């Protein structure tokens, strides 16, 4: 006689019992055998998904998987280097252009800032127009037209000549605080004489 677990109530009972003494299940040993057999059959089915494939089919399949993996890895690596190369050569040109742009932008913003410093009411000022007249090395000559309040609070338009030098401390950082000059010129100016005088005053070369 051996002890089994009743499949209905889980009690430990004799495998000889006609009925489970706890829950009354008829022929519990027989029921348990059927349940175990069914469970084994289900597990075997799951295992057969792989084991069912014949050996002659398994080897080419495994080989194909390895070859496919290698092809994918090589493709990814080659793609990475191809992208990196074009990107780095493009970004070199781009960074040069960007640097030139940020240098010009620094000059442009700087010219307006210089004019603002010469106004009675910088906070009221508004940029109307700005032209780059000339460049010489790192120096920029701008014509700047602004609206701003005079000492009576009236909004007045004025025209300025500004020269400033733009230098960089590092590849992408520029500042314009070198050799700054500003001169208010005639309303529709500057005239050629005004430009000539201004250049002389600021040592423009
Ligand atoms: Zn039972």
CSV table of C-alpha atoms and ligand atoms in Angstrom, one decimal:
chain,number,residue,atom,x,y,z
A,1,UNK,CA,0.0,0.0,0.0
A,2,UNK,CA,1.2,3.5,-0.9
A,3,UNK,CA,0.0,7.0,-0.1
A,4,UNK,CA,-1.3,9.2,-2.8
A,5,UNK,CA,-2.6,12.8,-2.9
A,6,UNK,CA,-6.3,12.9,-3.6
A,7,UNK,CA,-6.7,14.9,-6.8
A,8,UNK,CA,-9.9,16.5,-5.5
A,9,UNK,CA,-9.2,17.6,-1.9
A,10,UNK,CA,-5.4,17.2,-1.7
A,11,UNK,CA,-5.5,14.8,1.4
A,12,UNK,CA,-2.9,12.1,1.7
A,13,UNK,CA,-4.8,8.8,1.3
A,14,UNK,CA,-4.2,5.2,0.5
A,15,UNK,CA,-3.9,4.2,-3.1
A,16,UNK,CA,-6.2,1.2,-2.3
A,17,UNK,CA,-9.1,3.4,-1.1
A,18,UNK,CA,-12.4,2.9,-3.1
A,19,UNK,CA,-13.4,6.4,-2.1
A,20,UNK,CA,-11.5,9.3,-0.7
A,21,UNK,CA,-12.3,9.2,3.1
A,22,UNK,CA,-12.2,13.0,3.1
A,23,UNK,CA,-14.1,14.2,0.1
A,24,UNK,CA,-15.7,10.9,-1.1
A,25,UNK,CA,-14.1,11.0,-4.6
A,26,UNK,CA,-14.6,7.5,-6.1
A,27,UNK,CA,-11.4,5.5,-7.1
A,28,UNK,CA,-9.0,8.4,-6.4
A,29,UNK,CA,-5.9,6.4,-7.4
A,30,UNK,CA,-7.4,5.8,-10.9
A,31,UNK,CA,-8.3,9.5,-11.2
A,32,UNK,CA,-4.9,10.6,-10.2
A,33,UNK,CA,-3.3,8.2,-12.7
A,34,UNK,CA,-5.5,9.7,-15.5
A,35,UNK,CA,-4.6,13.3,-14.5
A,36,UNK,CA,-0.9,12.5,-14.4
A,37,UNK,CA,-1.0,10.8,-17.8
A,38,UNK,CA,-2.8,13.9,-19.3
A,39,UNK,CA,-0.3,16.3,-17.8
A,40,UNK,CA,2.7,14.3,-19.2
A,41,UNK,CA,1.0,14.3,-22.6
A,42,UNK,CA,0.6,18.1,-22.5
A,43,UNK,CA,4.3,18.6,-21.5
A,44,UNK,CA,5.5,16.2,-24.3
A,45,UNK,CA,3.5,18.2,-26.9
A,46,UNK,CA,5.2,21.4,-25.9
A,47,UNK,CA,8.6,19.8,-25.9
A,48,UNK,CA,8.0,18.3,-29.4
A,49,UNK,CA,7.8,21.7,-30.9
A,50,UNK,CA,11.6,21.5,-31.0
A,51,UNK,CA,12.3,17.8,-30.6
A,52,UNK,CA,9.9,17.0,-33.4
A,53,UNK,CA,12.1,18.7,-36.0
A,54,UNK,CA,14.3,16.0,-37.6
A,55,UNK,CA,18.0,16.2,-37.2
A,56,UNK,CA,18.7,16.8,-41.0
A,57,UNK,CA,16.5,19.9,-40.8
A,58,UNK,CA,17.9,21.2,-37.6
A,59,UNK,CA,21.5,21.6,-38.8
A,60,UNK,CA,20.7,23.8,-41.9
A,61,UNK,CA,18.3,25.8,-39.8
A,62,UNK,CA,20.9,26.5,-37.2
A,63,UNK,CA,23.5,27.3,-39.9
A,64,UNK,CA,21.1,29.7,-41.5
A,65,UNK,CA,20.4,31.4,-38.2
A,66,UNK,CA,24.2,31.8,-37.6
A,67,UNK,CA,24.8,33.2,-41.2
A,68,UNK,CA,21.8,35.5,-40.8
A,69,UNK,CA,23.1,36.8,-37.5
A,70,UNK,CA,26.6,37.5,-39.0
A,71,UNK,CA,25.0,39.3,-42.0
A,72,UNK,CA,23.0,41.5,-39.7
A,73,UNK,CA,25.9,42.3,-37.4
A,74,UNK,CA,28.2,43.1,-40.4
A,75,UNK,CA,25.5,45.2,-41.9
A,76,UNK,CA,24.9,47.2,-38.7
A,77,UNK,CA,28.7,47.8,-38.2
A,78,UNK,CA,29.2,48.8,-41.8
A,79,UNK,CA,26.2,51.1,-41.7
A,80,UNK,CA,27.4,52.7,-38.5
A,81,UNK,CA,30.8,53.5,-40.0
A,82,UNK,CA,29.3,54.7,-43.3
A,83,UNK,CA,27.0,57.1,-41.4
A,84,UNK,CA,29.7,58.2,-39.1
A,85,UNK,CA,32.1,59.1,-42.0
A,86,UNK,CA,29.6,61.2,-43.9
A,87,UNK,CA,28.3,62.8,-40.8
A,88,UNK,CA,31.8,63.8,-39.6
A,89,UNK,CA,32.8,65.2,-42.9
A,90,UNK,CA,29.5,67.1,-43.3
A,91,UNK,CA,29.6,68.3,-39.7
A,92,UNK,CA,33.1,69.8,-40.3
A,93,UNK,CA,31.7,72.0,-43.1
A,94,UNK,CA,28.7,72.7,-41.0
A,95,UNK,CA,30.6,73.6,-37.9
A,96,UNK,CA,32.8,76.0,-40.0
A,97,UNK,CA,29.7,77.6,-41.5
A,98,UNK,CA,28.0,77.8,-38.0
A,99,UNK,CA,31.1,79.4,-36.6
A,100,UNK,CA,31.1,82.0,-39.3
A,101,UNK,CA,27.4,82.5,-38.7
A,102,UNK,CA,27.7,82.9,-35.0
A,103,UNK,CA,30.6,85.3,-35.5
A,104,UNK,CA,28.4,87.4,-37.8
A,105,UNK,CA,25.5,87.1,-35.4
A,106,UNK,CA,27.7,88.2,-32.5
A,107,UNK,CA,28.7,91.3,-34.6
A,108,UNK,CA,25.1,92.0,-35.6
A,109,UNK,CA,23.8,91.7,-32.0
A,110,UNK,CA,26.8,93.6,-30.7
A,111,UNK,CA,26.2,96.6,-33.1
A,112,UNK,CA,22.7,97.1,-31.7
A,113,UNK,CA,23.9,96.7,-28.1
A,114,UNK,CA,26.6,99.4,-28.8
A,115,UNK,CA,23.9,101.8,-30.1
A,116,UNK,CA,21.7,101.1,-27.1
A,117,UNK,CA,24.5,102.2,-24.8
A,118,UNK,CA,24.5,105.5,-26.5
A,119,UNK,CA,20.7,106.1,-26.2
A,120,UNK,CA,18.9,108.1,-23.4
A,121,UNK,CA,16.4,105.2,-23.0
A,122,UNK,CA,17.9,101.9,-24.0
A,123,UNK,CA,14.9,99.9,-22.7
A,124,UNK,CA,12.6,101.8,-25.1
A,125,UNK,CA,14.8,101.2,-28.1
A,126,UNK,CA,13.6,99.1,-31.1
A,127,UNK,CA,15.8,98.0,-34.0
A,128,UNK,CA,14.4,99.4,-37.3
A,129,UNK,CA,17.1,98.5,-39.7
A,130,UNK,CA,20.7,97.3,-39.8
A,131,UNK,CA,23.1,96.9,-42.7
A,132,UNK,CA,26.6,95.5,-42.7
A,133,UNK,CA,28.6,98.2,-44.7
A,134,UNK,CA,32.0,96.7,-44.6
A,135,UNK,CA,34.2,94.0,-42.9
A,136,UNK,CA,37.9,94.0,-42.4
A,137,UNK,CA,39.4,90.9,-40.8
A,138,UNK,CA,37.5,90.6,-37.5
A,139,UNK,CA,36.1,94.1,-37.7
A,140,UNK,CA,32.6,94.9,-38.8
A,141,UNK,CA,31.1,98.3,-39.8
A,142,UNK,CA,27.4,98.6,-39.4
A,143,UNK,CA,24.7,101.1,-40.1
A,144,UNK,CA,22.1,100.8,-37.4
A,145,UNK,CA,18.7,102.5,-37.4
A,146,UNK,CA,16.7,102.6,-34.2
A,147,UNK,CA,13.6,104.0,-32.6
A,148,UNK,CA,13.9,105.1,-29.0
A,149,UNK,CA,12.5,107.6,-26.5
A,150,UNK,CA,14.3,110.9,-26.2
A,151,UNK,CA,14.5,112.8,-22.9
A,152,UNK,CA,11.0,114.2,-23.4
A,153,UNK,CA,9.6,110.7,-23.8
A,154,UNK,CA,9.0,111.1,-27.5
A,155,UNK,CA,9.8,108.1,-29.8
A,156,UNK,CA,12.5,109.3,-32.2
A,157,UNK,CA,14.3,107.6,-35.0
A,158,UNK,CA,18.1,107.8,-35.2
A,159,UNK,CA,20.8,106.4,-37.5
A,160,UNK,CA,24.2,105.2,-36.2
A,161,UNK,CA,27.5,104.0,-37.5
A,162,UNK,CA,29.0,101.3,-35.4
A,163,UNK,CA,32.3,99.4,-35.7
A,164,UNK,CA,33.3,96.5,-33.6
A,165,UNK,CA,35.7,93.7,-33.5
A,166,UNK,CA,34.6,90.1,-32.9
A,167,UNK,CA,37.1,87.7,-31.3
A,168,UNK,CA,36.7,84.2,-30.1
A,169,UNK,CA,38.0,82.7,-26.8
A,170,UNK,CA,37.1,79.2,-28.0
A,171,UNK,CA,35.9,77.7,-31.3
A,172,UNK,CA,32.3,78.5,-30.8
A,173,UNK,CA,32.3,81.4,-28.3
A,174,UNK,CA,32.6,85.0,-29.7
A,175,UNK,CA,32.6,88.3,-28.0
A,176,UNK,CA,32.5,91.8,-29.5
A,177,UNK,CA,33.9,94.0,-26.7
A,178,UNK,CA,37.0,95.0,-28.6
A,179,UNK,CA,37.6,98.3,-30.4
A,180,UNK,CA,34.0,99.6,-30.2
A,181,UNK,CA,33.0,102.9,-31.7
A,182,UNK,CA,29.6,104.4,-32.3
A,183,UNK,CA,28.5,107.7,-33.9
A,184,UNK,CA,25.1,109.2,-34.6
A,185,UNK,CA,24.9,110.3,-38.2
A,186,UNK,CA,22.5,112.2,-40.3
A,187,UNK,CA,19.0,110.8,-40.5
A,188,UNK,CA,19.3,109.4,-44.0
A,189,UNK,CA,23.0,108.8,-43.6
A,190,UNK,CA,25.6,107.9,-43.3
A,191,UNK,CA,27.1,110.2,-46.0
A,192,UNK,CA,30.5,109.2,-47.5
A,193,UNK,CA,32.1,112.0,-45.4
A,194,UNK,CA,30.6,110.6,-42.2
A,195,UNK,CA,31.8,107.1,-43.0
A,196,UNK,CA,35.3,108.5,-43.8
A,197,UNK,CA,35.4,110.5,-40.5
A,198,UNK,CA,34.1,107.6,-38.5
A,199,UNK,CA,36.7,105.2,-39.9
A,200,UNK,CA,39.5,107.6,-39.2
A,201,UNK,CA,38.3,108.1,-35.6
A,202,UNK,CA,38.3,104.4,-35.0
A,203,UNK,CA,41.5,103.5,-36.8
A,204,UNK,CA,39.6,101.3,-39.4
A,205,UNK,CA,42.0,99.7,-41.8
B,1,LIG,ZN1,-10.4,13.6,-1.3
